Amino acid sequence: MNGENQRTKTRMGERLKKASGNFSCFRALALLLLISGLLFACDSNNRQTAHIPDFPKPGDSSRVNGALHALTQAINQSSAASAYAKRAVILLAMGRMNEALADIDEAIGRNDDAGSYYLTRAQILRALQQPAKALQNAQRAEILGIDTPELYTLQGDLLQQQNQFDKAKLYIAKALQMAPYDGEAYFFNGLMAARQGDTAQALTLYQQSLRLKPRYLETYNQLASVYRTLGAPDSALAYNQQALQYFPNNARLYYGRGLIYHTEGQLDSAMLYYQQTMKVQPAYYQAYFQMGLINQKYRNYYAALANYQRVQQLRPLFPRIDTYIGYCHEQMGQYELAIAAYTKATQQNAADQQAAAGLWRSQRRQYAQNSYNSLFLPDTVARPMTKARSRTVIDTTRAHISTIQPKSRVATHAGDTLQRTVKPIGQN
């Protein structure tokens, strides 16, 4: 009896160990599947699995860093195309567009028949402001079988950016047919209406987008921009404030708020928000430019020059930045530096009349500053870009000049005349 009990206990222990082992395996498998489902998307090109989810979110720094580290290790070990594609999605969500583009290019180079890869590259190229290339990749994704509202909304946006409004409307309508409550589709529909000049319809669609997707940043920015343009600063500030509640660390929102105050002439308030923009994002060159304009208006040319030079460092091809730099140098009496800046501006854009006028002024003032006889400036220095006027010399030996004869009758009073003889000049 005791032996049988012992054997029963032994069998029960083995079953428990086996169950425990099975449970451990099941738990490990479930955890692995959960992580894989959250971080990654299947590489299949069918309709259900084509879209790569935007997870983890950029705000969750611990998961983002963990996912990037895991993907980097996977790339170093196997260099699979899917690992590059998945890392590109995370980098796209983080705003690291150049790195994301490099990864997705590598993924497509290793596997060029995955539609989801082309969709990701289209999204990256749109963010990099290359709509023509982005549209080519979006169309390639559609050919390869991607059939999602996200793709059609993207194509609608890219088409309206190139003024192909009829085609854009078809894609937006298709996206709304598939997802009637897609806030982004309403937003891009409103953007298209705004570009066609229908402001009222655009505002209606933006507000509908906001009701369906209250955390969509672009809708707030567009509403604030439209109301600022319409001269309704209170409404613009209200939408901007709502967005700041959701995105308190977004530099673009602070810059937009600065623009609202700047448009209304409240320059001190505008400067505060431009400074906040630069604090959140030090490389936000538009804020430095606006600060330069305000300092220039206040005739604080030293500060304005520093702002413009910072813009030039961050964005060397910023339109007419050398003209603004030259003007500051000119107003500070630094004519040699002003001439150099104005000359560069005129070389880059011969139609820049302000730069040409500034160059002439600076050359004239520099010559006057260095010359004792500043009242008589040679035309070659004063106006280096103006041709000298030609003068006509008359040969008096060959030209006949008639002598002017005075009138012999001079009227003195009404109805009376006085007869006199007037001798020509030189005769006695």
GROMACS .gro file of N, CA, C and O in nm, residues 268-386:
model
  476
  268ASP      N    1   0.666   9.230  -2.876
  268ASP     CA    2   0.729   9.177  -2.756
  268ASP      C    3   0.678   9.037  -2.724
  268ASP      O    4   0.756   8.947  -2.689
  269SER      N    5   0.547   9.019  -2.736
  269SER     CA    6   0.491   8.885  -2.713
  269SER      C    7   0.541   8.786  -2.819
  269SER      O    8   0.570   8.670  -2.788
  270ALA      N    9   0.550   8.834  -2.942
  270ALA     CA   10   0.600   8.747  -3.049
  270ALA      C   11   0.743   8.702  -3.019
  270ALA      O   12   0.777   8.584  -3.037
  271MET      N   13   0.826   8.793  -2.972
  271MET     CA   14   0.965   8.757  -2.941
  271MET      C   15   0.973   8.652  -2.831
  271MET      O   16   1.057   8.562  -2.836
  272LEU      N   17   0.885   8.661  -2.733
  272LEU     CA   18   0.885   8.562  -2.625
  272LEU      C   19   0.860   8.422  -2.679
  272LEU      O   20   0.927   8.325  -2.638
  273TYR      N   21   0.766   8.409  -2.771
  273TYR     CA   22   0.734   8.276  -2.823
  273TYR      C   23   0.835   8.229  -2.926
  273TYR      O   24   0.859   8.108  -2.939
  274TYR      N   25   0.898   8.320  -2.998
  274TYR     CA   26   1.008   8.280  -3.085
  274TYR      C   27   1.124   8.226  -3.001
  274TYR      O   28   1.189   8.127  -3.037
  275GLN      N   29   1.152   8.292  -2.890
  275GLN     CA   30   1.258   8.245  -2.801
  275GLN      C   31   1.224   8.109  -2.742
  275GLN      O   32   1.311   8.023  -2.727
  276GLN      N   33   1.095   8.089  -2.710
  276GLN     CA   34   1.053   7.958  -2.659
  276GLN      C   35   1.070   7.851  -2.767
  276GLN      O   36   1.108   7.737  -2.738
  277THR      N   37   1.042   7.888  -2.891
  277THR     CA   38   1.062   7.795  -3.003
  277THR      C   39   1.207   7.751  -3.011
  277THR      O   40   1.237   7.631  -3.025
  278MET      N   41   1.299   7.847  -3.002
  278MET     CA   42   1.441   7.815  -3.012
  278MET      C   43   1.490   7.736  -2.891
  278MET      O   44   1.583   7.656  -2.901
  279LYS      N   45   1.424   7.756  -2.778
  279LYS     CA   46   1.459   7.679  -2.658
  279LYS      C   47   1.421   7.533  -2.675
  279LYS      O   48   1.497   7.443  -2.638
  280VAL      N   49   1.302   7.509  -2.730
  280VAL     CA   50   1.256   7.371  -2.751
  280VAL      C   51   1.332   7.304  -2.864
  280VAL      O   52   1.369   7.187  -2.856
  281GLN      N   53   1.357   7.380  -2.972
  281GLN     CA   54   1.426   7.326  -3.089
  281GLN      C   55   1.529   7.427  -3.136
  281GLN      O   56   1.498   7.517  -3.213
  282PRO      N   57   1.653   7.416  -3.091
  282PRO     CA   58   1.755   7.517  -3.120
  282PRO      C   59   1.783   7.538  -3.269
  282PRO      O   60   1.833   7.644  -3.307
  283ALA      N   61   1.753   7.443  -3.353
  283ALA     CA   62   1.780   7.455  -3.496
  283ALA      C   63   1.660   7.505  -3.576
  283ALA      O   64   1.659   7.493  -3.699
  284TYR      N   65   1.561   7.566  -3.509
  284TYR     CA   66   1.441   7.614  -3.580
  284TYR      C   67   1.476   7.749  -3.644
  284TYR      O   68   1.455   7.856  -3.587
  285TYR      N   69   1.526   7.745  -3.766
  285TYR     CA   70   1.583   7.865  -3.829
  285TYR      C   71   1.479   7.973  -3.858
  285TYR      O   72   1.509   8.092  -3.860
  286GLN      N   73   1.352   7.932  -3.881
  286GLN     CA   74   1.249   8.033  -3.909
  286GLN      C   75   1.230   8.128  -3.791
  286GLN      O   76   1.205   8.247  -3.810
  287ALA      N   77   1.244   8.075  -3.669
  287ALA     CA   78   1.229   8.160  -3.551
  287ALA      C   79   1.342   8.262  -3.543
  287ALA      O   80   1.320   8.379  -3.507
  288TYR      N   81   1.464   8.222  -3.578
  288TYR     CA   82   1.576   8.316  -3.578
  288TYR      C   83   1.552   8.427  -3.681
  288TYR      O   84   1.583   8.544  -3.655
  289PHE      N   85   1.497   8.390  -3.795
  289PHE     CA   86   1.471   8.493  -3.897
  289PHE      C   87   1.368   8.594  -3.850
  289PHE      O   88   1.385   8.715  -3.868
  290GLN      N   89   1.259   8.546  -3.791
  290GLN     CA   90   1.157   8.637  -3.740
  290GLN      C   91   1.212   8.727  -3.630
  290GLN      O   92   1.179   8.846  -3.623
  291MET      N   93   1.298   8.672  -3.545
  291MET     CA   94   1.362   8.753  -3.442
  291MET      C   95   1.449   8.860  -3.507
  291MET      O   96   1.455   8.975  -3.460
  292GLY      N   97   1.516   8.825  -3.614
  292GLY     CA   98   1.597   8.924  -3.687
  292GLY      C   99   1.512   9.038  -3.741
  292GLY      O  100   1.552   9.155  -3.734
  293LEU      N  101   1.396   9.004  -3.796
  293LEU     CA  102   1.307   9.109  -3.849
  293LEU      C  103   1.262   9.205  -3.739
  293LEU      O  104   1.256   9.327  -3.758
  294ILE      N  105   1.228   9.149  -3.622
  294ILE     CA  106   1.183   9.234  -3.512
  294ILE      C  107   1.297   9.322  -3.462
  294ILE      O  108   1.279   9.443  -3.439
  295ASN      N  109   1.415   9.266  -3.443
  295ASN     CA  110   1.529   9.345  -3.399
  295ASN      C  111   1.566   9.452  -3.501
  295ASN      O  112   1.605   9.563  -3.465
  296GLN      N  113   1.552   9.419  -3.629
  296GLN     CA  114   1.578   9.518  -3.733
  296GLN      C  115   1.476   9.632  -3.725
  296GLN      O  116   1.511   9.749  -3.741
  297LYS      N  117   1.352   9.599  -3.698
  297LYS     CA  118   1.250   9.702  -3.686
  297LYS      C  119   1.279   9.793  -3.566
  297LYS      O  120   1.255   9.914  -3.570
  298TYR      N  121   1.332   9.735  -3.459
  298TYR     CA  122   1.370   9.813  -3.341
  298TYR      C  123   1.506   9.882  -3.357
  298TYR      O  124   1.556   9.946  -3.264
  299ARG      N  125   1.568   9.866  -3.475
  299ARG     CA  126   1.701   9.922  -3.506
  299ARG      C  127   1.810   9.868  -3.416
  299ARG      O  128   1.912   9.932  -3.393
  300ASN      N  129   1.787   9.748  -3.368
  300ASN     CA  130   1.890   9.678  -3.291
  300ASN      C  131   1.966   9.588  -3.390
  300ASN      O  132   1.948   9.467  -3.396
  301TYR      N  133   2.052   9.655  -3.469
  301TYR     CA  134   2.114   9.587  -3.583
  301TYR      C  135   2.215   9.480  -3.542
  301TYR      O  136   2.235   9.383  -3.614
  302TYR      N  137   2.280   9.497  -3.428
  302TYR     CA  138   2.374   9.395  -3.382
  302TYR      C  139   2.301   9.264  -3.353
  302TYR      O  140   2.345   9.156  -3.394
  303ALA      N  141   2.188   9.272  -3.282
  303ALA     CA  142   2.111   9.151  -3.253
  303ALA      C  143   2.050   9.093  -3.380
  303ALA      O  144   2.048   8.971  -3.400
  304ALA      N  145   2.001   9.180  -3.469
  304ALA     CA  146   1.942   9.133  -3.595
  304ALA      C  147   2.047   9.060  -3.679
  304ALA      O  148   2.019   8.954  -3.737
  305LEU      N  149   2.169   9.116  -3.684
  305LEU     CA  150   2.275   9.052  -3.760
  305LEU      C  151   2.307   8.913  -3.704
  305LEU      O  152   2.325   8.817  -3.781
  306ALA      N  153   2.312   8.902  -3.572
  306ALA     CA  154   2.338   8.771  -3.511
  306ALA      C  155   2.228   8.671  -3.547
  306ALA      O  156   2.256   8.553  -3.574
  307ASN      N  157   2.103   8.716  -3.549
  307ASN     CA  158   1.993   8.628  -3.587
  307ASN      C  159   2.006   8.584  -3.732
  307ASN      O  160   1.990   8.464  -3.763
  308TYR      N  161   2.034   8.678  -3.822
  308TYR     CA  162   2.045   8.643  -3.963
  308TYR      C  163   2.164   8.550  -3.989
  308TYR      O  164   2.155   8.458  -4.072
  309GLN      N  165   2.274   8.573  -3.922
  309GLN     CA  166   2.390   8.486  -3.939
  309GLN      C  167   2.361   8.345  -3.890
  309GLN      O  168   2.410   8.247  -3.947
  310ARG      N  169   2.281   8.335  -3.784
  310ARG     CA  170   2.240   8.202  -3.736
  310ARG      C  171   2.153   8.132  -3.838
  310ARG      O  172   2.166   8.011  -3.860
  311VAL      N  173   2.065   8.206  -3.902
  311VAL     CA  174   1.982   8.149  -4.009
  311VAL      C  175   2.071   8.096  -4.120
  311VAL      O  176   2.050   7.985  -4.173
  312GLN      N  177   2.172   8.174  -4.158
  312GLN     CA  178   2.262   8.133  -4.266
  312GLN      C  179   2.341   8.008  -4.230
  312GLN      O  180   2.367   7.924  -4.316
  313GLN      N  181   2.377   7.994  -4.103
  313GLN     CA  182   2.446   7.873  -4.059
  313GLN      C  183   2.356   7.750  -4.070
  313GLN      O  184   2.400   7.643  -4.113
  314LEU      N  185   2.231   7.767  -4.029
  314LEU     CA  186   2.138   7.655  -4.028
  314LEU      C  187   2.082   7.625  -4.167
  314LEU      O  188   2.051   7.511  -4.198
  315ARG      N  189   2.067   7.730  -4.246
  315ARG     CA  190   2.004   7.716  -4.379
  315ARG      C  191   2.078   7.805  -4.478
  315ARG      O  192   2.035   7.917  -4.509
  316PRO      N  193   2.192   7.759  -4.532
  316PRO     CA  194   2.275   7.846  -4.618
  316PRO      C  195   2.201   7.901  -4.739
  316PRO      O  196   2.236   8.008  -4.788
  317LEU      N  197   2.101   7.830  -4.789
  317LEU     CA  198   2.029   7.874  -4.909
  317LEU      C  199   1.898   7.946  -4.875
  317LEU      O  200   1.809   7.956  -4.959
  318PHE      N  201   1.887   7.998  -4.754
  318PHE     CA  202   1.766   8.072  -4.717
  318PHE      C  203   1.750   8.192  -4.809
  318PHE      O  204   1.846   8.267  -4.832
  319PRO      N  205   1.631   8.214  -4.865
  319PRO     CA  206   1.613   8.320  -4.966
  319PRO      C  207   1.654   8.458  -4.916
  319PRO      O  208   1.609   8.503  -4.811
  320ARG      N  209   1.744   8.525  -4.988
  320ARG     CA  210   1.785   8.664  -4.970
  320ARG      C  211   1.848   8.691  -4.833
  320ARG      O  212   1.849   8.804  -4.787
  321ILE      N  213   1.901   8.590  -4.770
  321ILE     CA  214   1.958   8.612  -4.637
  321ILE      C  215   2.079   8.704  -4.644
  321ILE      O  216   2.105   8.782  -4.551
  322ASP      N  217   2.157   8.700  -4.754
  322ASP     CA  218   2.272   8.789  -4.767
  322ASP      C  219   2.230   8.935  -4.778
  322ASP      O  220   2.302   9.024  -4.734
  323THR      N  221   2.113   8.960  -4.834
  323THR     CA  222   2.063   9.097  -4.842
  323THR      C  223   2.035   9.152  -4.702
  323THR      O  224   2.069   9.267  -4.672
  324TYR      N  225   1.974   9.070  -4.619
  324TYR     CA  226   1.945   9.113  -4.481
  324TYR      C  227   2.076   9.134  -4.403
  324TYR      O  228   2.088   9.230  -4.326
  325ILE      N  229   2.172   9.045  -4.423
  325ILE     CA  230   2.301   9.059  -4.354
  325ILE      C  231   2.372   9.187  -4.401
  325ILE      O  232   2.428   9.262  -4.321
  326GLY      N  233   2.370   9.210  -4.531
  326GLY     CA  234   2.432   9.331  -4.584
  326GLY      C  235   2.368   9.458  -4.530
  326GLY      O  236   2.438   9.556  -4.499
  327TYR      N  237   2.236   9.458  -4.514
  327TYR     CA  238   2.168   9.577  -4.463
  327TYR      C  239   2.212   9.607  -4.320
  327TYR      O  240   2.232   9.723  -4.284
  328CYS      N  241   2.225   9.504  -4.237
  328CYS     CA  242   2.270   9.525  -4.099
  328CYS      C  243   2.411   9.582  -4.097
  328CYS      O  244   2.440   9.676  -4.022
  329HIS      N  245   2.501   9.526  -4.178
  329HIS     CA  246   2.637   9.579  -4.184
  329HIS      C  247   2.637   9.726  -4.230
  329HIS      O  248   2.711   9.808  -4.177
  330GLU      N  249   2.553   9.754  -4.328
  330GLU     CA  250   2.546   9.891  -4.379
  330GLU      C  251   2.500   9.988  -4.271
  330GLU      O  252   2.557  10.097  -4.254
  331GLN      N  253   2.397   9.951  -4.197
  331GLN     CA  254   2.344  10.040  -4.095
  331GLN      C  255   2.443  10.058  -3.979
  331GLN      O  256   2.438  10.159  -3.909
  332MET      N  257   2.533   9.963  -3.961
  332MET     CA  258   2.634   9.975  -3.855
  332MET      C  259   2.762  10.041  -3.905
  332MET      O  260   2.859  10.052  -3.832
  333GLY      N  261   2.763  10.085  -4.032
  333GLY     CA  262   2.880  10.152  -4.086
  333GLY      C  263   2.990  10.059  -4.130
  333GLY      O  264   3.101  10.104  -4.158
  334GLN      N  265   2.962   9.930  -4.137
  334GLN     CA  266   3.062   9.833  -4.179
  334GLN      C  267   3.047   9.810  -4.330
  334GLN      O  268   2.998   9.708  -4.377
  335TYR      N  269   3.092   9.910  -4.406
  335TYR     CA  270   3.061   9.914  -4.549
  335TYR      C  271   3.132   9.805  -4.628
  335TYR      O  272   3.078   9.753  -4.726
  336GLU      N  273   3.253   9.770  -4.589
  336GLU     CA  274   3.325   9.665  -4.661
  336GLU      C  275   3.251   9.532  -4.649
  336GLU      O  276   3.235   9.459  -4.748
  337LEU      N  277   3.205   9.498  -4.527
  337LEU     CA  278   3.129   9.376  -4.508
  337LEU      C  279   2.994   9.384  -4.579
  337LEU      O  280   2.945   9.283  -4.632
  338ALA      N  281   2.933   9.503  -4.578
  338ALA     CA  282   2.805   9.520  -4.647
  338ALA      C  283   2.821   9.499  -4.797
  338ALA      O  284   2.739   9.432  -4.862
  339ILE      N  285   2.930   9.554  -4.854
  339ILE     CA  286   2.955   9.537  -4.998
  339ILE      C  287   2.973   9.389  -5.032
  339ILE      O  288   2.919   9.340  -5.132
  340ALA      N  289   3.046   9.317  -4.947
  340ALA     CA  290   3.066   9.173  -4.972
  340ALA      C  291   2.934   9.097  -4.969
  340ALA      O  292   2.908   9.012  -5.056
  341ALA      N  293   2.849   9.128  -4.871
  341ALA     CA  294   2.721   9.058  -4.861
  341ALA      C  295   2.628   9.094  -4.977
  341ALA      O  296   2.564   9.006  -5.036
  342TYR      N  297   2.621   9.223  -5.009
  342TYR     CA  298   2.534   9.266  -5.120
  342TYR      C  299   2.583   9.208  -5.252
  342TYR      O  300   2.502   9.170  -5.338
  343THR      N  301   2.715   9.204  -5.272
  343THR     CA  302   2.769   9.147  -5.396
  343THR      C  303   2.731   9.001  -5.409
  343THR      O  304   2.691   8.955  -5.517
  344LYS      N  305   2.742   8.926  -5.302
  344LYS     CA  306   2.703   8.785  -5.304
  344LYS      C  307   2.555   8.770  -5.335
  344LYS      O  308   2.514   8.682  -5.412
  345ALA      N  309   2.473   8.859  -5.278
  345ALA     CA  310   2.328   8.852  -5.302
  345ALA      C  311   2.295   8.879  -5.447
  345ALA      O  312   2.210   8.810  -5.506
  346THR      N  313   2.361   8.980  -5.508
  346THR     CA  314   2.334   9.012  -5.649
  346THR      C  315   2.384   8.903  -5.742
  346THR      O  316   2.326   8.880  -5.848
  347GLN      N  317   2.491   8.836  -5.704
  347GLN     CA  318   2.541   8.726  -5.786
  347GLN      C  319   2.445   8.608  -5.784
  347GLN      O  320   2.427   8.539  -5.883
  348GLN      N  321   2.383   8.584  -5.669
  348GLN     CA  322   2.289   8.474  -5.657
  348GLN      C  323   2.154   8.507  -5.722
  348GLN      O  324   2.086   8.419  -5.772
  349ASN      N  325   2.117   8.635  -5.718
  349ASN     CA  326   1.987   8.676  -5.774
  349ASN      C  327   2.002   8.816  -5.833
  349ASN      O  328   1.998   8.916  -5.761
  350ALA      N  329   2.020   8.821  -5.965
  350ALA     CA  330   2.040   8.949  -6.031
  350ALA      C  331   1.918   9.039  -6.024
  350ALA      O  332   1.928   9.161  -6.042
  351ALA      N  333   1.800   8.982  -5.995
  351ALA     CA  334   1.677   9.061  -5.987
  351ALA      C  335   1.653   9.118  -5.848
  351ALA      O  336   1.550   9.183  -5.826
  352ASP      N  337   1.743   9.099  -5.756
  352ASP     CA  338   1.727   9.151  -5.620
  352ASP      C  339   1.760   9.299  -5.619
  352ASP      O  340   1.876   9.340  -5.604
  353GLN      N  341   1.659   9.383  -5.636
  353GLN     CA  342   1.679   9.527  -5.646
  353GLN      C  343   1.726   9.586  -5.513
  353GLN      O  344   1.802   9.683  -5.512
  354GLN      N  345   1.680   9.532  -5.403
  354GLN     CA  346   1.723   9.584  -5.273
  354GLN      C  347   1.872   9.561  -5.252
  354GLN      O  348   1.943   9.647  -5.198
  355ALA      N  349   1.921   9.447  -5.295
  355ALA     CA  350   2.064   9.420  -5.282
  355ALA      C  351   2.144   9.512  -5.374
  355ALA      O  352   2.251   9.564  -5.334
  356ALA      N  353   2.095   9.535  -5.496
  356ALA     CA  354   2.166   9.624  -5.589
  356ALA      C  355   2.170   9.767  -5.535
  356ALA      O  356   2.274   9.834  -5.541
  357ALA      N  357   2.057   9.814  -5.480
  357ALA     CA  358   2.054   9.949  -5.423
  357ALA      C  359   2.144   9.958  -5.300
  357ALA      O  360   2.215  10.058  -5.280
  358GLY      N  361   2.144   9.854  -5.218
  358GLY     CA  362   2.231   9.853  -5.101
  358GLY      C  363   2.377   9.852  -5.139
  358GLY      O  364   2.460   9.916  -5.072
  359LEU      N  365   2.412   9.781  -5.246
  359LEU     CA  366   2.550   9.780  -5.293
  359LEU      C  367   2.593   9.919  -5.338
  359LEU      O  368   2.705   9.964  -5.305
  360TRP      N  369   2.508   9.988  -5.411
  360TRP     CA  370   2.540  10.123  -5.456
  360TRP      C  371   2.558  10.218  -5.337
  360TRP      O  372   2.654  10.295  -5.331
  361ARG      N  373   2.466  10.212  -5.241
  361ARG     CA  374   2.477  10.299  -5.123
  361ARG      C  375   2.605  10.272  -5.046
  361ARG      O  376   2.676  10.364  -5.004
  362SER      N  377   2.635  10.145  -5.025
  362SER     CA  378   2.752  10.108  -4.945
  362SER      C  379   2.881  10.150  -5.013
  362SER      O  380   2.975  10.200  -4.948
  363GLN      N  381   2.890  10.133  -5.145
  363GLN     CA  382   3.009  10.177  -5.218
  363GLN      C  383   3.025  10.329  -5.211
  363GLN      O  384   3.136  10.380  -5.192
  364ARG      N  385   2.916  10.399  -5.226
  364ARG     CA  386   2.922  10.546  -5.220
  364ARG      C  387   2.965  10.593  -5.081
  364ARG      O  388   3.048  10.682  -5.066
  365ARG      N  389   2.908  10.533  -4.978
  365ARG     CA  390   2.940  10.575  -4.842
  365ARG      C  391   3.083  10.535  -4.804
  365ARG      O  392   3.150  10.609  -4.732
  366GLN      N  393   3.127  10.419  -4.852
  366GLN     CA  394   3.265  10.380  -4.824
  366GLN      C  395   3.362  10.477  -4.888
  366GLN      O  396   3.463  10.517  -4.827
  367TYR      N  397   3.335  10.519  -5.014
  367TYR     CA  398   3.423  10.616  -5.081
  367TYR      C  399   3.420  10.750  -5.009
  367TYR      O  400   3.523  10.814  -4.990
  368ALA      N  401   3.302  10.791  -4.966
  368ALA     CA  402   3.291  10.918  -4.895
  368ALA      C  403   3.364  10.913  -4.761
  368ALA      O  404   3.423  11.011  -4.716
  369GLN      N  405   3.360  10.797  -4.698
  369GLN     CA  406   3.425  10.781  -4.568
  369GLN      C  407   3.577  10.789  -4.582
  369GLN      O  408   3.648  10.837  -4.492
  370ASN      N  409   3.630  10.744  -4.696
  370ASN     CA  410   3.775  10.737  -4.715
  370ASN      C  411   3.830  10.851  -4.798
  370ASN      O  412   3.950  10.854  -4.827
  371SER      N  413   3.746  10.945  -4.840
  371SER     CA  414   3.790  11.052  -4.929
  371SER      C  415   3.775  11.187  -4.861
  371SER      O  416   3.680  11.214  -4.788
  372TYR      N  417   3.876  11.279  -4.885
  372TYR     CA  418   3.867  11.415  -4.831
  372TYR      C  419   3.766  11.497  -4.911
  372TYR      O  420   3.705  11.590  -4.860
  373ASN      N  421   3.750  11.465  -5.038
  373ASN     CA  422   3.661  11.543  -5.123
  373ASN      C  423   3.537  11.460  -5.152
  373ASN      O  424   3.514  11.414  -5.262
  374SER      N  425   3.458  11.437  -5.048
  374SER     CA  426   3.346  11.346  -5.060
  374SER      C  427   3.227  11.403  -5.136
  374SER      O  428   3.133  11.333  -5.167
  375LEU      N  429   3.230  11.534  -5.164
  375LEU     CA  430   3.117  11.594  -5.234
  375LEU      C  431   3.121  11.566  -5.383
  375LEU      O  432   3.021  11.580  -5.452
  376PHE      N  433   3.242  11.534  -5.434
  376PHE     CA  434   3.255  11.512  -5.577
  376PHE      C  435   3.298  11.367  -5.599
  376PHE      O  436   3.416  11.335  -5.603
  377LEU      N  437   3.201  11.281  -5.606
  377LEU     CA  438   3.229  11.138  -5.621
  377LEU      C  439   3.224  11.101  -5.768
  377LEU      O  440   3.130  11.139  -5.839
  378PRO      N  441   3.324  11.031  -5.817
  378PRO     CA  442   3.320  10.990  -5.958
  378PRO      C  443   3.207  10.892  -5.982
  378PRO      O  444   3.173  10.811  -5.897
  379ASP      N  445   3.148  10.899  -6.101
  379ASP     CA  446   3.036  10.811  -6.133
  379ASP      C  447   3.076  10.665  -6.129
  379ASP      O  448   2.995  10.578  -6.098
  380THR      N  449   3.202  10.635  -6.158
  380THR     CA  450   3.245  10.494  -6.160
  380THR      C  451   3.240  10.433  -6.022
  380THR      O  452   3.224  10.312  -6.006
  381VAL      N  453   3.255  10.516  -5.915
  381VAL     CA  454   3.247  10.464  -5.780
  381VAL      C  455   3.105  10.470  -5.729
  381VAL      O  456   3.055  10.379  -5.665
  382ALA      N  457   3.037  10.580  -5.760
  382ALA     CA  458   2.901  10.599  -5.708
  382ALA      C  459   2.804  10.500  -5.769
  382ALA      O  460   2.719  10.446  -5.701
  383ARG      N  461   2.817  10.479  -5.900
  383ARG     CA  462   2.722  10.390  -5.966
  383ARG      C  463   2.799  10.291  -6.054
  383ARG      O  464   2.808  10.309  -6.174
  384PRO      N  465   2.856  10.187  -5.993
  384PRO     CA  466   2.937  10.094  -6.071
  384PRO      C  467   2.856  10.011  -6.169
  384PRO      O  468   2.910   9.959  -6.264
  385MET      N  469   2.723  10.002  -6.146
  385MET     CA  470   2.642   9.917  -6.233
  385MET      C  471   2.569  10.000  -6.340
  385MET      O  472   2.488   9.947  -6.415
  386THR      N  473   2.594  10.132  -6.345
  386THR     CA  474   2.524  10.220  -6.439
  386THR      C  475   2.619  10.266  -6.548
  386THR      O  476   2.732  10.305  -6.521
   0.00000   0.00000   0.00000
